[in-house]
Structure formats: C-alpha cells, structure tokens
Amino acid sequence: VQLVESGGGLVRPGDSLRISCVASGFTEDEYAVGWFRQVPGQEREGVRCYSTRYGKEFQPSSVEARFTVASDKSEVTLTLEMNHVTPEDTAVYYCAAVDDWGFSCRELRQHDWDYWGQGIQVTVSA
C-alpha cells in the first residue's frame, strides 16, 4: 500500500486548510484508512477514519474538520478540511491504512495500522 500526502504548510489563524492523502495498492477489497495527528509534546491521536465495511466512522476527536472520502477501484483519496484553524491545530498530520480489514476502523489501535504516510507539517501562526 502506498500513501501520498499533500497540502499543509504555514497558515494564519482563522484560515482554512485542506490536506489530502491518496492511498493505493490495496490487495483486498476491504480495508481501512484514516487520519492521525501529533501535536508537539503529545501522543499521536486519531482524527477520522473510514472502513470499506462501515464507511466514515465517528471518532471522538478534538479536531473540527470536514472529512471526505472518494474511492474507485484502484485508489482512495482522503481529504481533511479544517476551517478557522487555531494555533492548537499545529501538528504533524499522518495518513494511515490497513489492508484486508473487514471491520470497523474504530476497532483498530494505532499499532494495528500497517501503513503510514510520511506526515504533513501544519503550522498555524500569525
């Protein structure tokens, strides 16, 4: 599985931000993908996730964002859109995936995710 992340960078407080991840190379029809983030000095946390079995699934998260998923037979694109960002949104955002997964993505613990993107730095600063 390959994960290619894009977007991010330096944005001002109150601006909007969009980050995307294209996941491809799944060998099975059922899989899970998701977004995580790691705020400086804190543990990495889940933001949103999607499974082919259940679709987009709710996760308790401090991140206010619109999560969209677009898929075809060869790849899936996850997009996270955040409006009115604040300095608290400063973090490295990671895309992750699990192949051959026919259950809820909420059942996955971080060590269960097999594939990780390189991470996108998002810095919110005036």
Short mmCIF file of C-alpha atoms in Angstrom, two decimals:
data_model
loop_
_atom_site.label_atom_id
_atom_site.label_comp_id
_atom_site.label_asym_id
_atom_site.label_seq_id
_atom_site.Cartn_x
_atom_site.Cartn_y
_atom_site.Cartn_z
CA VAL A 1 0.00 0.00 0.00
CA GLN A 2 1.28 3.43 -0.92
CA LEU A 3 0.21 6.63 0.78
CA VAL A 4 0.88 10.03 -0.75
CA GLU A 5 0.01 13.04 1.37
CA SER A 6 -0.27 16.62 0.20
CA GLY A 7 -1.24 20.03 1.48
CA GLY A 8 -0.42 21.58 4.82
CA GLY A 9 2.26 24.16 5.49
CA LEU A 10 2.06 27.50 7.24
CA VAL A 11 -1.35 29.09 7.63
CA ARG A 12 -2.68 32.00 9.65
CA PRO A 13 -5.18 31.65 12.48
CA GLY A 14 -8.69 31.78 11.10
CA ASP A 15 -7.68 30.48 7.68
CA SER A 16 -8.91 27.30 6.08
CA LEU A 17 -6.71 24.32 5.39
CA ARG A 18 -7.03 21.21 3.28
CA ILE A 19 -4.83 18.14 3.39
CA SER A 20 -5.23 15.06 1.24
CA CYS A 21 -3.94 11.54 1.07
CA VAL A 22 -4.11 9.17 -1.87
CA ALA A 23 -3.93 5.53 -0.86
CA SER A 24 -3.37 2.85 -3.45
CA GLY A 25 -2.11 -0.67 -3.85
CA PHE A 26 -4.65 -2.46 -1.69
CA THR A 27 -4.65 -6.18 -2.34
CA GLU A 28 -8.05 -6.83 -0.81
CA ASP A 29 -11.48 -5.30 -1.36
CA GLU A 30 -11.89 -4.44 2.30
CA TYR A 31 -9.54 -2.06 4.07
CA ALA A 32 -9.43 0.92 6.38
CA VAL A 33 -7.82 4.33 6.07
CA GLY A 34 -7.57 7.21 8.46
CA TRP A 35 -6.02 10.49 9.57
CA PHE A 36 -3.98 10.95 12.71
CA ARG A 37 -2.13 13.90 14.11
CA GLN A 38 0.62 14.52 16.61
CA VAL A 39 0.75 17.82 18.41
CA PRO A 40 4.21 18.75 19.71
CA GLY A 41 4.77 17.20 23.09
CA GLN A 42 1.70 14.99 22.88
CA GLU A 43 0.90 11.48 21.74
CA ARG A 44 -0.40 10.84 18.28
CA GLU A 45 -4.20 10.80 18.18
CA GLY A 46 -6.79 9.58 15.75
CA VAL A 47 -8.72 12.24 13.86
CA ARG A 48 -11.02 10.48 11.38
CA CYS A 49 -11.24 7.03 9.86
CA TYR A 50 -13.04 5.17 7.12
CA SER A 51 -13.61 1.49 6.51
CA THR A 52 -14.97 -0.10 3.37
CA ARG A 53 -17.40 -2.07 5.52
CA TYR A 54 -18.88 0.83 7.51
CA GLY A 55 -17.87 3.99 5.66
CA LYS A 56 -16.87 7.11 7.55
CA GLU A 57 -17.00 6.42 11.25
CA PHE A 58 -17.28 8.81 14.13
CA GLN A 59 -14.27 9.12 16.38
CA PRO A 60 -14.07 11.32 19.44
CA SER A 61 -11.62 13.96 18.34
CA SER A 62 -10.68 17.49 19.24
CA VAL A 63 -10.24 18.28 15.55
CA GLU A 64 -13.06 20.15 13.88
CA ALA A 65 -12.86 19.17 10.25
CA ARG A 66 -14.80 18.01 7.26
CA PHE A 67 -13.73 14.53 6.25
CA THR A 68 -14.37 13.31 2.74
CA VAL A 69 -13.50 10.05 1.06
CA ALA A 70 -13.51 9.39 -2.66
CA SER A 71 -12.69 5.95 -3.98
CA ASP A 72 -12.54 3.99 -7.16
CA LYS A 73 -11.24 0.53 -7.86
CA SER A 74 -7.60 1.49 -7.76
CA GLU A 75 -7.25 4.12 -5.05
CA VAL A 76 -8.95 6.09 -2.32
CA THR A 77 -8.49 9.77 -1.52
CA LEU A 78 -9.00 11.07 1.99
CA THR A 79 -9.40 14.79 2.46
CA LEU A 80 -9.46 16.73 5.69
CA GLU A 81 -10.72 20.30 5.51
CA MET A 82 -10.35 22.50 8.56
CA ASN A 83 -11.90 25.93 8.78
CA HIS A 84 -10.97 28.69 11.19
CA VAL A 85 -7.78 26.97 12.25
CA THR A 86 -6.11 27.95 15.51
CA PRO A 87 -2.54 27.53 16.78
CA GLU A 88 -3.83 24.44 18.60
CA ASP A 89 -4.17 22.78 15.19
CA THR A 90 -0.41 22.93 14.73
CA ALA A 91 0.72 19.34 14.37
CA VAL A 92 2.09 16.72 12.04
CA TYR A 93 -0.82 15.02 10.30
CA TYR A 94 -0.44 11.41 9.19
CA CYS A 95 -2.43 9.27 6.82
CA ALA A 96 -2.57 5.56 7.64
CA ALA A 97 -4.02 2.39 6.16
CA VAL A 98 -4.75 -1.24 6.89
CA ASP A 99 -5.25 -3.74 4.09
CA ASP A 100 -7.58 -6.72 4.38
CA TRP A 101 -9.76 -5.26 7.10
CA GLY A 102 -13.47 -6.03 7.13
CA PHE A 103 -14.40 -4.50 10.46
CA SER A 104 -14.94 -1.11 11.99
CA CYS A 105 -11.95 1.20 11.78
CA ARG A 106 -12.72 2.21 15.36
CA GLU A 107 -11.57 -1.23 16.47
CA LEU A 108 -8.04 -0.50 15.27
CA ARG A 109 -5.40 0.60 17.72
CA GLN A 110 -2.52 2.67 16.45
CA HIS A 111 -0.17 -0.30 16.36
CA ASP A 112 -2.69 -2.13 14.14
CA TRP A 113 -2.29 0.35 11.29
CA ASP A 114 0.24 -1.20 8.94
CA TYR A 115 0.99 1.65 6.59
CA TRP A 116 1.81 5.26 7.39
CA GLY A 117 2.43 8.33 5.29
CA GLN A 118 5.48 10.50 5.83
CA GLY A 119 3.45 13.11 7.68
CA ILE A 120 2.41 16.63 6.81
CA GLN A 121 3.52 19.55 8.94
CA VAL A 122 0.74 22.03 9.60
CA THR A 123 1.74 25.21 11.40
CA VAL A 124 -0.84 27.78 12.39
CA SER A 125 0.80 31.05 13.26
CA ALA A 126 0.35 34.74 12.70
#
